[in-house]
Coordinates of C-alpha atoms in Angstrom, one line a residue:
M1 CA -65.6 89.9 14.1
K2 CA -64.7 93.1 12.2
R3 CA -62.3 94.0 15.0
L4 CA -60.7 90.6 14.7
L5 CA -60.3 90.8 10.9
Q6 CA -58.7 94.2 11.2
T7 CA -56.2 92.9 13.8
L8 CA -55.4 89.9 11.6
A9 CA -54.8 92.0 8.5
L10 CA -52.5 94.4 10.4
C11 CA -50.6 91.5 11.9
S12 CA -50.2 89.9 8.5
L13 CA -48.8 93.1 7.0
W14 CA -46.5 93.6 10.0
A15 CA -45.2 90.0 9.6
L16 CA -44.4 90.6 5.9
G17 CA -42.6 93.8 6.7
A18 CA -40.7 92.3 9.6
A19 CA -39.5 89.4 7.5
G20 CA -38.3 91.7 4.7
I21 CA -36.5 94.0 7.1
A22 CA -35.0 91.1 8.9
S23 CA -33.7 89.6 5.7
A24 CA -32.3 93.0 4.7
Q25 CA -30.6 93.4 8.0
T26 CA -29.2 89.9 7.9
A27 CA -27.7 90.6 4.5
T28 CA -26.2 93.9 5.8
V29 CA -24.6 92.7 9.0
A30 CA -23.5 89.2 7.8
M31 CA -20.0 88.7 9.0
P32 CA -17.4 86.8 7.0
A33 CA -16.7 83.2 8.2
A34 CA -13.8 82.9 10.7
T35 CA -10.6 81.5 9.3
P36 CA -10.4 77.8 10.3
V37 CA -7.6 76.4 12.4
F38 CA -5.2 74.1 10.6
G39 CA -5.7 70.7 12.1
A40 CA -9.3 71.1 13.1
Q41 CA -10.4 69.0 10.1
M42 CA -8.7 65.9 11.6
F43 CA -11.1 65.0 14.3
N44 CA -14.5 64.3 12.8
G45 CA -15.0 60.7 14.2
R46 CA -13.0 58.8 11.6
F47 CA -10.0 57.9 13.8
G48 CA -12.2 57.1 16.8
S49 CA -14.5 54.8 14.8
Q50 CA -11.8 52.2 14.0
S51 CA -9.3 50.4 16.2
F52 CA -5.8 49.7 14.8
T53 CA -5.6 46.0 14.0
G54 CA -2.7 46.0 11.6
F55 CA 0.6 44.3 12.1
N56 CA 3.0 46.4 14.2
P57 CA 6.4 44.6 14.4
D58 CA 7.6 46.8 17.2
Y59 CA 4.6 46.2 19.4
Q60 CA 5.7 44.4 22.7
I61 CA 3.5 41.7 24.0
A62 CA 1.8 42.7 27.2
V63 CA -0.4 41.1 29.9
G64 CA -3.9 40.7 28.7
D65 CA -2.9 40.2 25.0
R66 CA -4.3 37.1 23.3
V67 CA -1.9 35.0 21.3
S68 CA -2.9 32.4 18.7
V69 CA -0.8 29.2 18.4
R70 CA -1.0 26.5 15.7
M71 CA 1.0 23.3 15.7
W72 CA 1.0 20.5 13.1
G73 CA 2.9 17.3 12.2
A74 CA 3.5 14.6 14.8
F75 CA 1.7 16.8 17.3
A76 CA -1.3 19.0 16.4
M77 CA -2.8 21.9 18.3
D78 CA -4.8 25.0 17.6
L79 CA -5.7 27.4 20.4
T80 CA -5.7 31.0 21.5
Q81 CA -4.3 31.9 25.0
G82 CA -4.3 35.1 26.9
V83 CA -1.1 36.4 28.5
D84 CA -1.5 35.8 32.2
A85 CA -0.4 38.2 35.0
Q86 CA 3.1 36.6 35.1
G87 CA 3.6 37.3 31.4
N88 CA 3.2 33.7 30.2
I89 CA 0.9 31.7 27.9
F90 CA 0.3 28.0 28.9
L91 CA 0.4 25.4 26.1
P92 CA -0.6 21.8 26.7
S93 CA 2.4 19.4 26.5
L94 CA 4.7 22.5 26.5
G95 CA 3.9 24.2 29.7
P96 CA 4.2 28.0 30.3
V97 CA 6.0 30.1 27.7
R98 CA 7.1 33.6 28.6
V99 CA 6.0 36.1 25.9
Q100 CA 5.7 39.4 27.8
G101 CA 8.0 42.1 26.4
V102 CA 8.7 40.1 23.2
R103 CA 8.4 42.2 20.0
N104 CA 5.5 41.2 17.8
G105 CA 7.9 40.7 14.9
E106 CA 9.9 38.2 16.9
L107 CA 7.0 36.3 18.5
N108 CA 6.7 33.5 16.0
E109 CA 10.5 32.8 16.0
Q110 CA 10.5 32.7 19.9
L111 CA 7.7 30.2 20.1
Q112 CA 9.3 28.0 17.3
Q113 CA 12.6 27.9 19.4
H114 CA 10.6 26.8 22.4
V115 CA 8.7 24.1 20.5
K116 CA 12.0 22.7 19.0
R117 CA 13.4 22.2 22.5
I118 CA 10.5 19.8 23.2
Y119 CA 9.8 18.4 19.8
R120 CA 13.1 18.2 17.9
A121 CA 11.5 16.9 14.6
N122 CA 8.3 16.5 12.7
V123 CA 6.5 19.3 14.5
S124 CA 6.0 22.8 13.1
S125 CA 4.4 25.8 14.7
Y126 CA 3.0 29.2 13.8
T127 CA 2.2 32.0 16.3
S128 CA 0.6 35.4 15.9
L129 CA -0.9 38.1 18.1
D130 CA -4.6 37.7 17.9
T131 CA -5.9 40.6 20.0
A132 CA -4.1 43.5 21.7
Q133 CA -4.7 44.2 25.4
P134 CA -7.8 46.2 26.3
V135 CA -6.8 49.4 28.1
K136 CA -8.4 52.5 29.5
V137 CA -6.7 55.8 28.8
Y138 CA -7.3 59.3 30.3
V139 CA -7.6 62.1 27.8
T140 CA -7.5 65.6 29.3
G141 CA -6.2 69.1 28.7
Y142 CA -7.5 71.3 25.9
V143 CA -9.8 68.7 24.3
R144 CA -13.5 69.0 23.8
Q145 CA -14.6 66.2 26.1
P146 CA -12.0 65.2 28.6
G147 CA -12.6 61.7 30.1
L148 CA -11.5 58.1 30.5
Y149 CA -11.8 56.1 27.2
N150 CA -11.7 52.4 26.3
G151 CA -9.4 51.1 23.6
V152 CA -6.7 48.6 22.9
S153 CA -3.0 49.0 23.6
S154 CA -2.2 49.1 19.9
N155 CA -4.4 52.1 19.1
S156 CA -2.8 55.4 18.1
V157 CA -2.9 58.6 20.0
L158 CA -5.3 59.9 17.3
Y159 CA -7.9 57.3 18.3
Y160 CA -8.0 58.5 21.9
L161 CA -8.0 62.2 20.9
D162 CA -10.9 61.6 18.5
Q163 CA -12.8 59.8 21.2
A164 CA -12.5 62.9 23.3
G165 CA -13.9 65.1 20.5
G166 CA -10.5 66.2 19.2
I167 CA -8.3 69.2 20.1
D168 CA -10.1 72.4 21.1
A169 CA -9.3 74.3 17.9
E170 CA -9.6 77.7 19.6
R171 CA -7.4 77.0 22.6
G172 CA -5.6 73.7 22.3
S173 CA -2.2 72.9 20.8
Y174 CA -1.6 70.6 17.8
L175 CA 2.2 70.8 18.3
Q176 CA 2.3 69.6 21.9
V177 CA 0.3 66.5 22.8
D178 CA 1.9 64.4 25.6
V179 CA 1.4 60.8 26.7
L180 CA 2.2 60.4 30.4
R181 CA 2.8 57.1 32.1
A182 CA 2.9 57.1 35.9
G183 CA 3.1 60.8 35.8
R184 CA 6.2 60.9 33.6
L185 CA 6.5 61.9 30.0
R186 CA 6.4 58.9 27.7
T187 CA 6.1 60.5 24.3
R188 CA 5.4 64.0 22.8
F189 CA 3.5 64.2 19.5
N190 CA 3.5 67.0 16.9
L191 CA 0.3 66.5 14.9
Y192 CA 1.5 68.8 12.1
R193 CA 4.1 66.2 11.2
F194 CA 1.2 63.8 10.6
L195 CA -0.8 66.3 8.6
M196 CA 2.0 67.5 6.4
D197 CA 4.3 64.4 6.1
G198 CA 2.1 61.5 7.3
Q199 CA 4.5 60.7 10.1
I200 CA 3.4 59.7 13.6
E201 CA 5.0 57.6 16.2
H202 CA 3.3 54.3 17.2
I203 CA 3.4 53.7 21.0
Q204 CA 2.0 50.9 23.1
F205 CA -0.6 52.2 25.5
Q206 CA -1.1 50.8 29.0
D207 CA -3.9 51.0 31.5
G208 CA -3.9 54.4 33.2
D209 CA -1.9 56.2 30.6
T210 CA -2.8 59.9 30.2
V211 CA -3.0 61.9 27.0
V212 CA -2.6 65.7 27.6
A213 CA -3.3 68.4 25.0
H214 CA -1.4 71.5 26.0
P215 CA -2.6 75.1 25.4
R216 CA -1.8 76.9 22.2
Q217 CA 1.0 79.4 22.7
H218 CA 1.5 81.2 19.3
A219 CA -0.4 81.5 16.1
V220 CA -0.7 83.5 12.8
K221 CA -3.5 83.8 10.3
V222 CA -2.9 83.2 6.6
G223 CA -5.2 84.2 3.7
G224 CA -5.1 85.2 0.1
E225 CA -3.4 83.2 -2.7
A226 CA -2.6 80.1 -0.6
F227 CA -3.7 76.5 -0.8
N228 CA -3.9 76.4 3.0
P229 CA -5.6 79.6 4.2
Y230 CA -5.7 78.7 7.9
V231 CA -4.8 79.8 11.3
F232 CA -1.4 78.1 11.9
E233 CA 0.0 77.3 15.3
L234 CA 3.7 78.2 15.9
A235 CA 6.1 76.4 18.2
Q236 CA 8.0 79.7 18.8
A237 CA 7.0 83.4 19.0
T238 CA 9.1 84.2 15.9
I239 CA 9.9 82.0 12.9
A240 CA 11.3 82.5 9.4
A241 CA 8.8 83.3 6.7
R242 CA 10.1 80.3 4.7
E243 CA 8.8 78.0 7.4
L244 CA 5.3 79.5 7.2
I245 CA 5.4 79.2 3.4
A246 CA 6.1 75.5 3.7
L247 CA 2.8 75.2 5.7
A248 CA 0.6 77.7 3.8
R249 CA 1.8 76.5 0.3
P250 CA 1.2 79.7 -1.8
K251 CA -0.4 79.3 -5.1
P252 CA 1.7 79.6 -8.3
S253 CA 0.1 83.0 -8.9
A254 CA 1.3 84.4 -5.6
T255 CA 4.3 86.8 -5.8
H256 CA 4.2 88.8 -2.5
L257 CA 3.1 88.5 1.1
S258 CA 1.7 91.3 3.2
I259 CA 2.1 91.3 7.0
V260 CA -0.2 93.1 9.4
R261 CA 1.4 93.2 12.8
K262 CA -0.2 94.5 15.9
V263 CA 2.1 96.3 18.3
G264 CA 0.3 97.5 21.4
A265 CA -2.6 99.7 20.3
T266 CA -1.3 100.2 16.8
S267 CA -0.8 98.0 13.8
R268 CA 2.0 98.1 11.3
S269 CA 2.1 96.7 7.7
E270 CA 4.9 95.1 5.7
Y271 CA 5.0 94.0 2.1
H272 CA 7.7 91.6 0.8
A273 CA 8.4 89.7 -2.3
L274 CA 8.3 85.9 -1.9
A275 CA 11.8 85.9 -3.3
D276 CA 13.0 87.8 -0.3
A277 CA 11.2 85.5 2.2
A278 CA 14.5 84.2 3.6
E279 CA 15.1 87.6 5.3
V280 CA 11.5 88.0 6.6
R281 CA 10.5 87.1 10.1
I282 CA 6.9 86.1 11.2
E283 CA 5.8 86.9 14.7
D284 CA 3.0 85.7 16.9
G285 CA -0.3 87.3 16.1
D286 CA 0.6 88.4 12.5
E287 CA -1.9 88.3 9.7
I288 CA -0.3 87.2 6.5
T289 CA -1.9 87.6 3.1
F290 CA -0.4 86.1 -0.1
T291 CA -1.1 88.3 -3.1
S292 CA -0.6 88.1 -6.9
D293 CA 1.1 91.4 -7.7
K294 CA 1.7 90.9 -11.4
A295 CA 1.3 93.4 -14.3
P296 CA -1.0 91.8 -16.9
G297 CA 0.8 91.1 -20.1
T298 CA -2.0 89.7 -22.3
I299 CA -5.7 89.4 -22.4
L300 CA -8.1 86.9 -23.9
V301 CA -11.0 88.2 -26.1
R302 CA -13.7 86.0 -27.5
I303 CA -15.1 86.6 -31.0
E304 CA -18.5 85.3 -31.8
G305 CA -21.0 85.6 -34.6
A306 CA -20.6 86.2 -38.3
H307 CA -16.9 85.8 -38.9
Q308 CA -14.5 83.2 -40.0
G309 CA -11.2 82.4 -38.2
E310 CA -10.1 81.9 -34.7
R311 CA -12.8 82.4 -32.0
T312 CA -10.3 83.5 -29.3
Q313 CA -7.7 86.3 -29.7
V314 CA -4.7 86.8 -27.4
L315 CA -4.1 90.5 -27.4
P316 CA -1.5 92.7 -25.5
Y317 CA -2.7 94.4 -22.3
G318 CA -4.2 97.8 -23.4
A319 CA -5.4 96.6 -26.8
T320 CA -8.4 98.4 -28.2
L321 CA -11.5 97.3 -30.0
G322 CA -9.9 98.4 -33.3
D323 CA -6.9 96.1 -32.7
A324 CA -9.3 93.1 -32.3
L325 CA -11.4 94.0 -35.4
A326 CA -8.2 94.3 -37.5
R327 CA -7.8 90.5 -37.0
V328 CA -11.4 89.6 -37.7
R329 CA -12.4 88.2 -41.1
P330 CA -16.2 89.0 -41.3
L331 CA -18.6 86.9 -43.3
P332 CA -20.4 88.5 -46.2
Q333 CA -23.6 88.7 -44.2
A334 CA -21.9 90.3 -41.2
N335 CA -23.5 93.6 -39.9
L336 CA -20.4 95.4 -38.6
P337 CA -22.3 98.7 -37.8
A338 CA -24.3 96.8 -35.2
L339 CA -21.2 95.4 -33.5
Q340 CA -21.9 94.1 -29.9
L341 CA -19.5 94.1 -26.9
Y342 CA -20.2 92.2 -23.7
R343 CA -18.1 92.8 -20.6
R344 CA -18.2 90.9 -17.2
S345 CA -17.5 94.1 -15.2
V346 CA -20.5 95.8 -16.8
A347 CA -22.7 92.8 -16.1
T348 CA -21.6 92.9 -12.4
R349 CA -22.3 96.6 -12.2
Q350 CA -25.8 96.1 -13.8
R351 CA -26.4 93.3 -11.2
E352 CA -25.5 95.6 -8.3
S353 CA -27.7 98.4 -9.7
L354 CA -30.6 96.1 -10.1
D355 CA -30.1 94.7 -6.6
T356 CA -30.1 98.2 -5.1
S357 CA -33.4 99.0 -6.9
L358 CA -35.0 95.7 -5.7
R359 CA -34.0 96.4 -2.1
S360 CA -35.5 99.9 -2.3
L361 CA -38.7 98.5 -3.7
E362 CA -38.9 95.9 -1.0
T363 CA -38.5 98.5 1.7
Y364 CA -41.3 100.7 0.2
A365 CA -43.6 97.7 -0.1
L366 CA -43.1 96.3 3.4
T367 CA -43.0 99.5 5.5
A368 CA -46.2 101.2 4.5
R369 CA -48.8 102.2 7.1
S370 CA -52.4 101.3 6.9
A371 CA -55.2 103.3 8.6
T372 CA -58.1 100.8 8.2
S373 CA -58.5 97.1 8.1
E374 CA -59.6 97.2 4.4
E375 CA -56.4 99.2 3.5
A376 CA -54.3 96.8 5.5
A377 CA -55.7 93.8 3.6
L378 CA -55.1 95.6 0.3
R379 CA -51.5 96.4 1.3
T380 CA -51.0 92.8 2.3
R381 CA -52.0 91.4 -1.1
E382 CA -50.1 94.1 -2.9
A383 CA -46.9 93.3 -0.8
E384 CA -47.2 89.6 -1.7
L385 CA -47.4 90.4 -5.4
I386 CA -44.4 92.8 -5.2
L387 CA -42.3 90.2 -3.3
K388 CA -43.0 87.6 -6.0
F389 CA -42.0 90.2 -8.6
I390 CA -38.8 90.9 -6.7
E391 CA -38.0 87.2 -6.6
R392 CA -38.4 86.8 -10.3
A393 CA -36.5 90.0 -11.0
A394 CA -33.6 88.8 -8.8
A395 CA -33.2 85.7 -10.9
V396 CA -32.5 87.7 -14.1
Q397 CA -28.9 87.8 -15.2
P398 CA -27.7 91.0 -17.0
R399 CA -25.7 90.5 -20.1
G400 CA -23.2 93.4 -19.6
Q401 CA -23.6 94.8 -23.1
V402 CA -21.6 98.0 -23.8
V403 CA -23.2 100.5 -26.2
L404 CA -21.0 101.2 -29.2
D405 CA -21.3 103.7 -32.0
Q406 CA -19.6 104.3 -35.3
S407 CA -17.2 107.0 -34.0
D408 CA -13.4 106.6 -33.6
A409 CA -14.0 106.7 -29.9
A410 CA -15.6 103.3 -30.0
R411 CA -12.8 101.7 -31.9
N412 CA -10.3 103.2 -29.5
A413 CA -12.2 101.7 -26.5
T414 CA -9.8 99.6 -24.4
L415 CA -10.6 96.0 -24.1
E416 CA -10.7 93.9 -20.9
D417 CA -9.7 90.3 -20.3
G418 CA -12.8 88.1 -20.9
D419 CA -14.6 90.5 -23.2
I420 CA -16.9 89.0 -25.9
I421 CA -17.2 90.7 -29.2
R422 CA -20.2 89.6 -31.2
I423 CA -20.7 90.3 -34.9
P424 CA -24.4 90.0 -35.7
E425 CA -25.7 89.0 -39.1
R426 CA -27.8 91.4 -41.2
S427 CA -31.4 90.8 -40.4
S428 CA -34.6 91.8 -42.3
L429 CA -36.8 91.2 -39.3
V430 CA -38.2 93.3 -36.4
L431 CA -39.0 91.6 -33.1
I432 CA -42.1 92.8 -31.2
S433 CA -42.3 91.6 -27.6
G434 CA -43.8 92.4 -24.3
E435 CA -47.5 93.4 -23.7
V436 CA -48.8 92.6 -27.1
L437 CA -51.4 89.9 -28.1
F438 CA -49.0 87.8 -30.3
P439 CA -45.3 88.5 -29.7
N440 CA -43.6 87.7 -33.0
A441 CA -41.0 88.7 -35.6
V442 CA -42.2 90.8 -38.5
V443 CA -40.4 91.6 -41.8
H444 CA -38.9 95.1 -41.8
D445 CA -40.9 97.8 -43.6
A446 CA -39.1 101.0 -44.2
K447 CA -42.3 103.0 -44.2
A448 CA -43.9 101.4 -41.1
R449 CA -43.9 103.2 -37.7
V450 CA -43.6 101.7 -34.3
T451 CA -47.4 101.4 -33.8
D452 CA -47.7 99.8 -37.2
Y453 CA -45.5 97.0 -36.1
V454 CA -47.5 96.6 -32.9
Q455 CA -50.7 96.3 -34.9
K456 CA -49.2 93.6 -37.1
V457 CA -48.9 91.3 -34.1
G458 CA -52.4 91.9 -32.9
G459 CA -52.1 95.2 -31.1
F460 CA -51.7 96.0 -27.4
N461 CA -53.1 93.6 -24.7
Q462 CA -54.9 94.8 -21.6
G463 CA -51.8 94.9 -19.5
A464 CA -49.9 97.2 -21.9
D465 CA -48.8 100.7 -21.1
Q466 CA -49.2 102.3 -24.5
S467 CA -47.1 105.3 -23.5
R468 CA -44.1 103.2 -22.7
L469 CA -42.6 101.6 -25.7
I470 CA -38.8 101.3 -26.3
V471 CA -36.8 100.2 -29.3
L472 CA -33.6 98.2 -28.6
R473 CA -31.0 98.4 -31.3
Q474 CA -28.6 95.5 -32.1
D475 CA -25.7 97.6 -30.9
G476 CA -27.3 97.9 -27.4
S477 CA -28.6 101.4 -27.8
V478 CA -32.1 102.3 -26.6
V479 CA -34.5 104.6 -28.4
A480 CA -37.8 105.9 -27.1
A481 CA -40.5 104.6 -29.4
T482 CA -42.1 108.0 -30.4
E483 CA -44.0 108.6 -33.6
S484 CA -40.9 109.9 -35.3
A485 CA -38.7 107.0 -34.2
T486 CA -37.1 105.1 -37.0
V487 CA -37.2 101.3 -36.8
Q488 CA -34.2 99.5 -38.3
P489 CA -33.8 95.9 -39.4
G490 CA -32.8 93.8 -36.5
D491 CA -34.4 96.1 -33.9
E492 CA -36.6 94.8 -31.0
I493 CA -39.7 96.8 -30.0
M494 CA -40.6 96.2 -26.4
V495 CA -44.1 97.2 -25.0
L496 CA -43.7 97.7 -21.2
P497 CA -46.5 96.5 -18.8
K498 CA -48.9 98.8 -17.0
I499 CA -48.1 99.2 -13.3
D500 CA -51.3 99.6 -11.3
T501 CA -50.4 100.5 -7.7
K502 CA -51.8 103.0 -5.2
R503 CA -48.4 104.5 -4.3
I504 CA -46.2 106.7 -6.5
E505 CA -43.0 105.4 -4.9
I506 CA -43.8 101.8 -5.7
T507 CA -45.0 102.6 -9.3
R508 CA -41.8 104.5 -9.9
G509 CA -39.6 101.7 -8.4
I510 CA -41.2 98.9 -10.4
T511 CA -41.1 101.0 -13.6
Q512 CA -37.4 101.7 -13.1
I513 CA -36.7 98.0 -12.5
I514 CA -38.6 96.9 -15.6
Y515 CA -36.5 99.4 -17.7
Q516 CA -33.3 98.1 -16.1
I517 CA -34.1 94.5 -16.8
A518 CA -35.3 95.3 -20.4
V519 CA -32.1 97.1 -21.3
A520 CA -29.6 94.9 -19.3
A521 CA -31.1 91.4 -20.1
K522 CA -33.7 92.0 -22.9
V523 CA -36.3 90.5 -20.6
L524 CA -39.7 92.0 -19.7
L525 CA -41.3 91.2 -16.4
A526 CA -44.9 92.1 -15.4
L527 CA -46.3 92.6 -12.0

């Protein structure tokens, strides 16, 4: 039994480690999604699920079609007849009427003329195509499921292609889809015309017709600032750039296009302004990226907190913090020395740094070796706790605060687009949080030390690390909470948790992460 418990404990730890390493490897080697082929979105079953039953005036009546005839007046009749092998429908009192080859739009008039030859007065008629002829059509070539498919003669070529699973996006052509009748070309379809302009020719299928999707010959890949970032098929090996622009539809922000062209074993790059596209040629295999190559002219800066006036400022590119403050009208209670600046790029960098620390901690926790079954069981429980801590830490969102001081260097700091300047109000409180009995806000006392404030909220709890206290200023600066540290109004005293692990690497890693989260997000997490 002891041997079995030892084996189970070791396997449990190994499974945790393998899962963590596998997830890390997956995140490392994940490949970007392949660029989709333009046109592949067409065939998802929508065309194949519905037959075309609308009125097509150019449809020619064929053998097997069903025609509905209604007569009233001196002679009444209501029936539906199929077109026989000789191309006729038989009507009582009228005899056979030839309808094969008659356009659908002329069918009613043709029957009316025939009725008037028999009944010259007091008899009216109305004729319509009730059901088109059932047919079987071959679909082959570069489609996903070649075969023989049922339909009706009025269905479009899209119906039969969809029945066959659509064009093979990696090999088939959307520009050359042929319909063959008795081995001869009946019609050639360009499906891009349907996608871009909504135009497609309606033909009348017959039994034994064949739909053939030809292989793709030429293609280019488009990415970047475009509404249609797809792989596009080309009808020729070389086209003008303006033709590709009509397909890709660059976004209004796009100004240039870059071309990466493979020539043998080497690749060459070109860079052109969209205004010069008339002189640019695109070749088979090119990779085109539309870019926005614009010099920024202005930036938007958000002003929050204790001020009156506009909350958003439009500043010239390169404006400084001092330029923004010159437009601010602070309220009387504003605390300008504690000015706060938040920046998206800083928040992104804090997020990356935190993620790196979390991955390192995960590696330490999941790759440790155990010599005994008791140690393996301990490592397993410890790893589970650490993984839960990592999950909670990964959900924390850094604020991206930039530490400012009262020097001229801070006022000369260059602003970025999207910066948030916050002017806090003067406060008479000190916030105590973290591993204390009753986290709370306390009125500032100029004579009180850090430990005095902790005692005012009940003192340390059992999970507190009394040697690790930090003071967060309103301006984002961090001060070690020593005996000589001065506590200012508006400060926050954080008592960090005690980390109890058996390995120095894990203790160091968790402590570092707790510090990072405390400074970047003003949040304390305990193991």
